[in-house]
N, CA and C atoms as an extended XYZ file, in Angstrom:
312
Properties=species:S:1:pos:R:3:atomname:S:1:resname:S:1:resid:I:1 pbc="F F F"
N         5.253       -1.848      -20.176 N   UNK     1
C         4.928       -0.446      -20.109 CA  UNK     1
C         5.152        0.177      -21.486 C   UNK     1
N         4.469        1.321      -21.873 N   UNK     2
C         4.564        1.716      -23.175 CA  UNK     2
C         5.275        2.673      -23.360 C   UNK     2
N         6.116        2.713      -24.358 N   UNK     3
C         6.932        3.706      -24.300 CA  UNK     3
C         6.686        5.086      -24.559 C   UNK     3
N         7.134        6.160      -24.431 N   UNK     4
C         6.586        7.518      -24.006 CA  UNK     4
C         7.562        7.949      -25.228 C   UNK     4
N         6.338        8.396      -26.229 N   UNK     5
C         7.276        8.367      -27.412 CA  UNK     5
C         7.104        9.978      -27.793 C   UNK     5
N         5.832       10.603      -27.226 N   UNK     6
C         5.679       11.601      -28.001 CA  UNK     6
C         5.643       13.112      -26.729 C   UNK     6
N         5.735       13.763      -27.293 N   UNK     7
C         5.973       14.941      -25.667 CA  UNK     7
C         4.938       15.990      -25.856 C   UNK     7
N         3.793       16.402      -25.155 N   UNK     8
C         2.644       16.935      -25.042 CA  UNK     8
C         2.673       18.013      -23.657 C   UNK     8
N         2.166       19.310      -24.179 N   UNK     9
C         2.149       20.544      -23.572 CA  UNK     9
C         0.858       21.077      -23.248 C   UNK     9
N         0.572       21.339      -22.311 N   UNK    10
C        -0.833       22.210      -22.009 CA  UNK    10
C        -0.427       23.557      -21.194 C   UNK    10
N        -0.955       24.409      -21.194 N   UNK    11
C        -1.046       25.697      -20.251 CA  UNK    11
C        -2.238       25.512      -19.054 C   UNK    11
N        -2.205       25.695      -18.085 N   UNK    12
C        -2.968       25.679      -16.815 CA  UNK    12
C        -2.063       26.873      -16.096 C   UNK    12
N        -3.119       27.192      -14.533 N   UNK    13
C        -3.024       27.662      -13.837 CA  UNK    13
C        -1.528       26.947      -12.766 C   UNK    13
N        -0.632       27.968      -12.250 N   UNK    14
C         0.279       27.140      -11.301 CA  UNK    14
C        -0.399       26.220      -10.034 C   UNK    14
N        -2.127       27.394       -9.719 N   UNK    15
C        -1.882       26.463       -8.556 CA  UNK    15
C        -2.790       24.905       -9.255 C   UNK    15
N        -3.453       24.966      -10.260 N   UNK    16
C        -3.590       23.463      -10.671 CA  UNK    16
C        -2.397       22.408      -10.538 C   UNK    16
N        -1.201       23.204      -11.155 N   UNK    17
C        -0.202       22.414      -11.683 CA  UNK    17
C         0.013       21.839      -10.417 C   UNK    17
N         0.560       22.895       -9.322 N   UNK    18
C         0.939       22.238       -8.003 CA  UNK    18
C        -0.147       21.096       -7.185 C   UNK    18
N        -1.223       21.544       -7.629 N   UNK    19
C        -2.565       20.447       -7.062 CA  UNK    19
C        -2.033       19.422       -7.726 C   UNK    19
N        -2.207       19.094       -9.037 N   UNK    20
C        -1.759       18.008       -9.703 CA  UNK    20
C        -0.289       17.467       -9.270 C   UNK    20
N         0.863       18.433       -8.902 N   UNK    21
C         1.854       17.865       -8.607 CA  UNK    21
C         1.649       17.011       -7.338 C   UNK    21
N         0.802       17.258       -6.698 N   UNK    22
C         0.568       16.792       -5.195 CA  UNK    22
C        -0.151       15.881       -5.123 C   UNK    22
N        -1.047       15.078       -6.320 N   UNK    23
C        -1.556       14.432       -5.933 CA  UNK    23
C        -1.172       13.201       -6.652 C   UNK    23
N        -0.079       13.548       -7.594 N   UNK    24
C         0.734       12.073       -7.967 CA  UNK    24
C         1.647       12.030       -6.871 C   UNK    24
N         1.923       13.122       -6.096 N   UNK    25
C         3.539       12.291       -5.107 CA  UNK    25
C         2.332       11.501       -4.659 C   UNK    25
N         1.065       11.741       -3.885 N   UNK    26
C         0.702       10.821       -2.700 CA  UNK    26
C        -0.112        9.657       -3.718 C   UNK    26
N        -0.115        9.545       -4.897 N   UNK    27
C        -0.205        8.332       -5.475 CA  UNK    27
C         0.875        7.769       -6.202 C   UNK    27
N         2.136        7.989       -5.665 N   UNK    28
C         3.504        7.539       -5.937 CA  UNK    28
C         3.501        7.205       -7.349 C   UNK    28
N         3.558        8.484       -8.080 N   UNK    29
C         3.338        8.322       -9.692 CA  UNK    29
C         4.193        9.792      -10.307 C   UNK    29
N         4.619        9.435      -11.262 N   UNK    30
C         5.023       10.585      -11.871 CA  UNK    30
C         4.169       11.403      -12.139 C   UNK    30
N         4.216       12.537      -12.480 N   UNK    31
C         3.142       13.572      -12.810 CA  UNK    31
C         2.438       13.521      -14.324 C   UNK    31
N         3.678       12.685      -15.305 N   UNK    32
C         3.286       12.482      -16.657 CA  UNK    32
C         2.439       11.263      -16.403 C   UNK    32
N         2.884       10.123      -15.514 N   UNK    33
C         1.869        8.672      -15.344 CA  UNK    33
C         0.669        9.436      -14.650 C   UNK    33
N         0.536       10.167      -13.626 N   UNK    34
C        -0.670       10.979      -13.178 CA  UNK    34
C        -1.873       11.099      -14.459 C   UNK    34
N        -1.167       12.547      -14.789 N   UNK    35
C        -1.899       12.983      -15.709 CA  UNK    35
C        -2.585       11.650      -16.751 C   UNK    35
N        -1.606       10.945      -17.757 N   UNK    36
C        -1.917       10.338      -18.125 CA  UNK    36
C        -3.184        8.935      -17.892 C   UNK    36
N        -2.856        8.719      -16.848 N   UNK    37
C        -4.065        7.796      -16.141 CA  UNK    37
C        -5.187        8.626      -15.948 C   UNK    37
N        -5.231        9.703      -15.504 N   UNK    38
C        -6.655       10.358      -15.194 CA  UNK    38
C        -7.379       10.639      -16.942 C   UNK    38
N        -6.486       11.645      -17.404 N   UNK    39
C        -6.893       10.994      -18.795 CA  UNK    39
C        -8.067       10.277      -19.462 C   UNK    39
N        -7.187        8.891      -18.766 N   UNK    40
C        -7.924        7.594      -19.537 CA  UNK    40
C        -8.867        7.421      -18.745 C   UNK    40
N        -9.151        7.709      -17.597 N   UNK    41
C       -10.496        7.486      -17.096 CA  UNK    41
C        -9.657        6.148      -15.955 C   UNK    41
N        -8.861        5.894      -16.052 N   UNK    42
C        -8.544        5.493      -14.777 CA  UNK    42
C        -8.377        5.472      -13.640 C   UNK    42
N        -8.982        4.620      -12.717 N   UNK    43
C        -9.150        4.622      -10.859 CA  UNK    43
C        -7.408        4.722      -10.494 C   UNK    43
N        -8.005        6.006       -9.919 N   UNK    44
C        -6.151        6.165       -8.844 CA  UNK    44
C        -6.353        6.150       -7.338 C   UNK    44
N        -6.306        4.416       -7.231 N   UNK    45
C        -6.477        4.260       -5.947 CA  UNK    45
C        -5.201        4.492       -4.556 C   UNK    45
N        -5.541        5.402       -3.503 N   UNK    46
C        -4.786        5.557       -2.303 CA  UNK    46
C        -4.813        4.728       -1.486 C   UNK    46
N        -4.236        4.241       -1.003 N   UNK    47
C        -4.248        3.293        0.136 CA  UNK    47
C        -3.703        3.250        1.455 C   UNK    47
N        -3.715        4.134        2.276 N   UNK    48
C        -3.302        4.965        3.765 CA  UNK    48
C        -3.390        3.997        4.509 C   UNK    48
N        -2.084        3.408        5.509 N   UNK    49
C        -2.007        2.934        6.779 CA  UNK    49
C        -1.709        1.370        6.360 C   UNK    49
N        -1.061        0.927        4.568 N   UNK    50
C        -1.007       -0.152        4.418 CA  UNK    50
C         0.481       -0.626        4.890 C   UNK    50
N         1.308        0.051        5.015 N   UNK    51
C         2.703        0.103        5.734 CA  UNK    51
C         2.950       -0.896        7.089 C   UNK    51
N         1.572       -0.074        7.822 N   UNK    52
C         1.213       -0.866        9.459 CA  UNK    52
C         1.026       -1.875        9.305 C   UNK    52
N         0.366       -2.547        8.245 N   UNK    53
C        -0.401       -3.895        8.571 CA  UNK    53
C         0.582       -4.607        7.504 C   UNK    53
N         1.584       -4.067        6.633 N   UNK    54
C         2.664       -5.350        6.061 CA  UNK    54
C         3.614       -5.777        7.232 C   UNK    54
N         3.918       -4.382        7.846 N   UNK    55
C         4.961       -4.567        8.860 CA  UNK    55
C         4.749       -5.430       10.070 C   UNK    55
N         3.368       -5.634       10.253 N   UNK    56
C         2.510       -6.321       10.920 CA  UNK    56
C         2.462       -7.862       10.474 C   UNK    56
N         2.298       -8.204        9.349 N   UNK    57
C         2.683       -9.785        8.360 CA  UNK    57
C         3.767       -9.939        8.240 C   UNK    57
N         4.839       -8.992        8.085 N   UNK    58
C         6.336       -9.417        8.026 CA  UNK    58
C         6.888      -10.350        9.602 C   UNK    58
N         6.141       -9.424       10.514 N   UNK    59
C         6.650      -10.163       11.739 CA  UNK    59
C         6.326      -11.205       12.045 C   UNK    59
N         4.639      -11.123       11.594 N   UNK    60
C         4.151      -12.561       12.096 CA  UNK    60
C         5.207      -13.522       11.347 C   UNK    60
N         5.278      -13.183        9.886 N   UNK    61
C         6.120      -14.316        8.923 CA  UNK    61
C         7.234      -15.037        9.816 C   UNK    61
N         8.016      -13.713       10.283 N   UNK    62
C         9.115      -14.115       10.685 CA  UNK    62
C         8.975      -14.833       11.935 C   UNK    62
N         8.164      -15.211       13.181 N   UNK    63
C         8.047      -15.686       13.915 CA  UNK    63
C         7.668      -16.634       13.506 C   UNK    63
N         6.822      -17.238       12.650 N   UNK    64
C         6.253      -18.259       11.981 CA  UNK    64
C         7.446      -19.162       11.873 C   UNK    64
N         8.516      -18.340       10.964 N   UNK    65
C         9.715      -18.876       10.353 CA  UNK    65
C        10.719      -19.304       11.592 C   UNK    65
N        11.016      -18.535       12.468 N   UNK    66
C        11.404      -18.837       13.709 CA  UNK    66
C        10.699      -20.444       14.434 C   UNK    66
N         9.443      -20.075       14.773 N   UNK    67
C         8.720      -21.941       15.001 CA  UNK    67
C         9.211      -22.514       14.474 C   UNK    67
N         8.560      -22.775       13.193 N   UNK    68
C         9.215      -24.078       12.196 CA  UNK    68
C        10.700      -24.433       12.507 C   UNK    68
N        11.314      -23.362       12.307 N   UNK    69
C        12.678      -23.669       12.327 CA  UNK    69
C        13.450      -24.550       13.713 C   UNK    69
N        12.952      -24.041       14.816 N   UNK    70
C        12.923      -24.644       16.493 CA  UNK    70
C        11.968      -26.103       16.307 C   UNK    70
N        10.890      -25.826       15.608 N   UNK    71
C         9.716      -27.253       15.494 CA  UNK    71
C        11.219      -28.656       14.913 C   UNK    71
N        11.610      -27.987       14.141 N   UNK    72
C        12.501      -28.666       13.167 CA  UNK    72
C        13.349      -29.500       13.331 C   UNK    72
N        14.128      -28.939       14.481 N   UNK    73
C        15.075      -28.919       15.641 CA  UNK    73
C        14.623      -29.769       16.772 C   UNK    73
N        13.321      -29.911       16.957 N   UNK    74
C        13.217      -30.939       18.079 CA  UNK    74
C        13.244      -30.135       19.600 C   UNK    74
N        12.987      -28.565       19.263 N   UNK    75
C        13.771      -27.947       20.427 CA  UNK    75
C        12.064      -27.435       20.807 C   UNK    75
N        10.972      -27.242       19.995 N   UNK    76
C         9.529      -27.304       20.371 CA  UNK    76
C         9.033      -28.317       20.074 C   UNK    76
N         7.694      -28.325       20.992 N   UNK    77
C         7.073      -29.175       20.282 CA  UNK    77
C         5.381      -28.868       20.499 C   UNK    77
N         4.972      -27.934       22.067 N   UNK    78
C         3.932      -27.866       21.817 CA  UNK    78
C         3.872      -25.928       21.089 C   UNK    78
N         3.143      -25.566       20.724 N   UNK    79
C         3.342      -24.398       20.275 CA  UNK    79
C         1.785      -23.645       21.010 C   UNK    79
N         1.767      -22.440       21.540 N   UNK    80
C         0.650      -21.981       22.108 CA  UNK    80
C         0.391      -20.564       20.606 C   UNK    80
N        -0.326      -20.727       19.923 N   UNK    81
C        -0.877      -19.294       18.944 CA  UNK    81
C        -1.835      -18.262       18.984 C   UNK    81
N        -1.967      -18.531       20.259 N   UNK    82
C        -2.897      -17.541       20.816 CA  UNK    82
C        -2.438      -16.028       20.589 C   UNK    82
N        -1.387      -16.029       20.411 N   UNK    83
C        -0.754      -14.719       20.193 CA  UNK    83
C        -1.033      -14.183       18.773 C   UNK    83
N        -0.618      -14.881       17.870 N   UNK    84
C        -0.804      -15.238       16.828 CA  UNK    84
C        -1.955      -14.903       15.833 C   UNK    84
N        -3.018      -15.885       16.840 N   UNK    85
C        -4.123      -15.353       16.422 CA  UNK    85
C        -4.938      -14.240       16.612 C   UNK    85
N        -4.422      -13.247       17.672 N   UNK    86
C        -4.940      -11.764       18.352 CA  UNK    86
C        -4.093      -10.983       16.633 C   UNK    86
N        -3.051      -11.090       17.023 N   UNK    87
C        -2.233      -10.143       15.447 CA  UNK    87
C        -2.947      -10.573       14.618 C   UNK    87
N        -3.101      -11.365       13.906 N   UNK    88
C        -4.117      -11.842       13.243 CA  UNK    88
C        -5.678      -10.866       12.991 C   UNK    88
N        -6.180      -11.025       13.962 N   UNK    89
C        -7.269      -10.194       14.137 CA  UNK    89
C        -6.790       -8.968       13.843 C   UNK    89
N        -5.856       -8.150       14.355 N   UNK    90
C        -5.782       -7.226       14.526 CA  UNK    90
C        -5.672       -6.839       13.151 C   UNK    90
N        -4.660       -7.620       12.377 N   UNK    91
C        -4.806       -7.060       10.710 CA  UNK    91
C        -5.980       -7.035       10.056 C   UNK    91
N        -6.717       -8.045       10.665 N   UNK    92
C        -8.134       -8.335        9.835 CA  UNK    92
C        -8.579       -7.098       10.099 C   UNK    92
N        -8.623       -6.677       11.396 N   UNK    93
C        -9.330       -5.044       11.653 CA  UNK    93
C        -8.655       -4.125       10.764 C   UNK    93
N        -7.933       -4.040       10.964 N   UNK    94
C        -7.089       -2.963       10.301 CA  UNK    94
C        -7.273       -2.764        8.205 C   UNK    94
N        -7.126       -3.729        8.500 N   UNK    95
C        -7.326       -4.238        6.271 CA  UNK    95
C        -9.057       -3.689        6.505 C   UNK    95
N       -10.028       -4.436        7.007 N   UNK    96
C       -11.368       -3.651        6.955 CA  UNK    96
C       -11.457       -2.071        6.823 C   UNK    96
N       -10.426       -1.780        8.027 N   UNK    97
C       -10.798       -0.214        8.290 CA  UNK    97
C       -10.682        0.356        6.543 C   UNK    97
N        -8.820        0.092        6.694 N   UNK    98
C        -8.427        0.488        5.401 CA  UNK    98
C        -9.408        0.631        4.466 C   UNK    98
N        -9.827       -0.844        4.074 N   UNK    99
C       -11.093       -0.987        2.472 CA  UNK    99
C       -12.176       -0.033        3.027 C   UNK    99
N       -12.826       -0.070        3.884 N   UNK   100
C       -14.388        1.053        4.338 CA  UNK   100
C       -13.629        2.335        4.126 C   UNK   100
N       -12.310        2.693        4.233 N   UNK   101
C       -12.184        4.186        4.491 CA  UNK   101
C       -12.006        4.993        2.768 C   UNK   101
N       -11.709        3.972        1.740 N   UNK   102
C       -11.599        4.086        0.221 CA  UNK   102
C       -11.234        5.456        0.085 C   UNK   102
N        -9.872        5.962        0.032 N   UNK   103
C        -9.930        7.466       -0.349 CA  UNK   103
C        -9.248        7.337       -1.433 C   UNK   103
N       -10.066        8.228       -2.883 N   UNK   104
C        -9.297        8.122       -3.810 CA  UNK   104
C        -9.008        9.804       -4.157 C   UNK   104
């Protein structure tokens, strides 16, 4: 990251400022990284509802990790993933929605 060496002032309107303040919180950015990226002509991409569908892979992970671990053990042996594969789907839906809905 580059270091922020030099300190730069503009005058605007408050309610810009507050627009601008509002739209780095919901792109989890400082207001100086904000500004600065728009700037440069850089894409400030949002990404709404990606929370659901990690929390959604974390579990599967962990059940995954759970099998193996019982597979391991000798304590399974046939495994049914039918379950598995519905969550599965369901992220696949969900990651689609997400990408078609593109709000930047």
């Amino acid at each position: 990251m580059k270091k922020k060496d030099i300190k730069f002032s503009t005058r605007m309107a408050s309610e810009d400022r507050e627009t601008i303040k509002e739209l780095a919180k919901q792109s989890h950015m400082s207001m100086s990284n904000y500004v600065t990226a728009c700037c440069l002509g850089q894409q400030i991409i949002i990404i709404e509802g990606l929370k659901e569908v990690l929390k959604e892979l974390k579990a599967i992970g962990n059940n995954l990790n759970q099998l193996v671990t019982l597979a391991h053990m000798g304590k399974v042996t046939v495994i049914n993933l039918s379950e598995v594969r519905q969550l599965l789907a369901d992220i696949r839906t969900a990651v689609r929605e997400i990408a078609e809905r593109k709000r930047w």
